[in-house]
């Protein structure tokens, strides 16, 4: 039993350790072409003109009404406390007949119940207030 070290007799029994990547490249190119053709067909949307983002600074006018709701559900007209929604309704009725009608800005505490904010909104609607807005903290700039 002789062992051969090196030489020209490698021939058919030699193992090729390199991977033939030609079939892989062919498959990837075919998949790429398929995706490029089918993606525009799949993403059909209705053509609409979307609005541009605008950030308008809050213009505080003396006639604007700020209603604040704290975490316990207490309502405040500007800085004075309002007893309940009936008292709020009476105050809003007086403001609703003014020309031009003032805007109502609602400042709800993050931890307050949705019910308290909803009651203020319904009271504004019942009183006939046309413009109701929310004052929120802007998202952090990244």
PDB file of C-alpha atoms in Angstrom, residues 13-79:
ATOM      1  CA  UNK A  13     -11.338  11.309  -8.084  1.00  0.00           C
ATOM      2  CA  UNK A  14     -10.432  14.868  -7.028  1.00  0.00           C
ATOM      3  CA  UNK A  15     -13.004  16.802  -4.997  1.00  0.00           C
ATOM      4  CA  UNK A  16     -13.741  20.337  -6.122  1.00  0.00           C
ATOM      5  CA  UNK A  17     -14.026  22.577  -3.063  1.00  0.00           C
ATOM      6  CA  UNK A  18     -15.274  25.695  -4.908  1.00  0.00           C
ATOM      7  CA  UNK A  19     -19.033  26.330  -5.070  1.00  0.00           C
ATOM      8  CA  UNK A  20     -20.453  26.966  -8.503  1.00  0.00           C
ATOM      9  CA  UNK A  21     -22.490  30.175  -8.014  1.00  0.00           C
ATOM     10  CA  UNK A  22     -23.685  30.510 -11.625  1.00  0.00           C
ATOM     11  CA  UNK A  23     -27.040  28.747 -11.019  1.00  0.00           C
ATOM     12  CA  UNK A  24     -27.623  30.842  -7.880  1.00  0.00           C
ATOM     13  CA  UNK A  25     -27.005  34.071  -9.771  1.00  0.00           C
ATOM     14  CA  UNK A  26     -29.369  32.952 -12.537  1.00  0.00           C
ATOM     15  CA  UNK A  27     -32.133  32.185 -10.052  1.00  0.00           C
ATOM     16  CA  UNK A  28     -31.660  35.521  -8.282  1.00  0.00           C
ATOM     17  CA  UNK A  29     -31.849  37.446 -11.565  1.00  0.00           C
ATOM     18  CA  UNK A  30     -35.033  35.641 -12.557  1.00  0.00           C
ATOM     19  CA  UNK A  31     -36.600  36.395  -9.143  1.00  0.00           C
ATOM     20  CA  UNK A  32     -35.558  40.042  -9.412  1.00  0.00           C
ATOM     21  CA  UNK A  33     -37.204  40.366 -12.825  1.00  0.00           C
ATOM     22  CA  UNK A  34     -40.383  38.694 -11.543  1.00  0.00           C
ATOM     23  CA  UNK A  35     -40.584  41.095  -8.570  1.00  0.00           C
ATOM     24  CA  UNK A  36     -39.938  44.131 -10.748  1.00  0.00           C
ATOM     25  CA  UNK A  37     -42.772  43.135 -13.050  1.00  0.00           C
ATOM     26  CA  UNK A  38     -45.359  42.138 -10.412  1.00  0.00           C
ATOM     27  CA  UNK A  39     -44.893  44.883  -7.781  1.00  0.00           C
ATOM     28  CA  UNK A  40     -46.506  47.696  -9.846  1.00  0.00           C
ATOM     29  CA  UNK A  41     -49.458  45.409 -10.582  1.00  0.00           C
ATOM     30  CA  UNK A  42     -49.980  44.529  -6.909  1.00  0.00           C
ATOM     31  CA  UNK A  43     -49.785  48.084  -5.557  1.00  0.00           C
ATOM     32  CA  UNK A  44     -52.744  49.653  -7.310  1.00  0.00           C
ATOM     33  CA  UNK A  45     -54.119  52.677  -5.487  1.00  0.00           C
ATOM     34  CA  UNK A  46     -56.652  55.349  -6.202  1.00  0.00           C
ATOM     35  CA  UNK A  47     -54.857  58.491  -7.362  1.00  0.00           C
ATOM     36  CA  UNK A  48     -55.488  61.238  -4.816  1.00  0.00           C
ATOM     37  CA  UNK A  49     -53.665  64.445  -4.037  1.00  0.00           C
ATOM     38  CA  UNK A  50     -52.584  64.247  -0.411  1.00  0.00           C
ATOM     39  CA  UNK A  51     -52.432  67.407   1.695  1.00  0.00           C
ATOM     40  CA  UNK A  52     -49.096  68.898   2.590  1.00  0.00           C
ATOM     41  CA  UNK A  53     -48.110  68.954   6.226  1.00  0.00           C
ATOM     42  CA  UNK A  54     -48.491  72.334   7.832  1.00  0.00           C
ATOM     43  CA  UNK A  55     -47.778  73.332  11.358  1.00  0.00           C
ATOM     44  CA  UNK A  56     -49.750  76.391  12.268  1.00  0.00           C
ATOM     45  CA  UNK A  57     -48.780  78.139  15.439  1.00  0.00           C
ATOM     46  CA  UNK A  58     -51.593  78.355  17.944  1.00  0.00           C
ATOM     47  CA  UNK A  59     -52.946  81.861  17.874  1.00  0.00           C
ATOM     48  CA  UNK A  60     -54.276  82.572  21.301  1.00  0.00           C
ATOM     49  CA  UNK A  61     -57.011  85.141  21.037  1.00  0.00           C
ATOM     50  CA  UNK A  62     -58.675  86.640  24.063  1.00  0.00           C
ATOM     51  CA  UNK A  63     -62.011  85.249  22.927  1.00  0.00           C
ATOM     52  CA  UNK A  64     -60.764  81.650  22.712  1.00  0.00           C
ATOM     53  CA  UNK A  65     -62.002  79.422  25.522  1.00  0.00           C
ATOM     54  CA  UNK A  66     -59.657  76.880  27.052  1.00  0.00           C
ATOM     55  CA  UNK A  67     -61.347  74.069  28.941  1.00  0.00           C
ATOM     56  CA  UNK A  68     -58.903  71.972  30.935  1.00  0.00           C
ATOM     57  CA  UNK A  69     -59.664  68.533  32.359  1.00  0.00           C
ATOM     58  CA  UNK A  70     -57.354  67.271  35.091  1.00  0.00           C
ATOM     59  CA  UNK A  71     -56.582  63.639  35.920  1.00  0.00           C
ATOM     60  CA  UNK A  72     -59.525  63.459  38.360  1.00  0.00           C
ATOM     61  CA  UNK A  73     -62.024  64.643  35.730  1.00  0.00           C
ATOM     62  CA  UNK A  74     -62.448  68.163  37.130  1.00  0.00           C
ATOM     63  CA  UNK A  75     -63.242  70.805  34.487  1.00  0.00           C
ATOM     64  CA  UNK A  76     -61.713  74.281  34.380  1.00  0.00           C
ATOM     65  CA  UNK A  77     -62.880  77.247  32.298  1.00  0.00           C
ATOM     66  CA  UNK A  78     -59.581  78.968  31.533  1.00  0.00           C
ATOM     67  CA  UNK A  79     -58.338  78.877  35.177  1.00  0.00           C
TER      68      UNK A  79
END
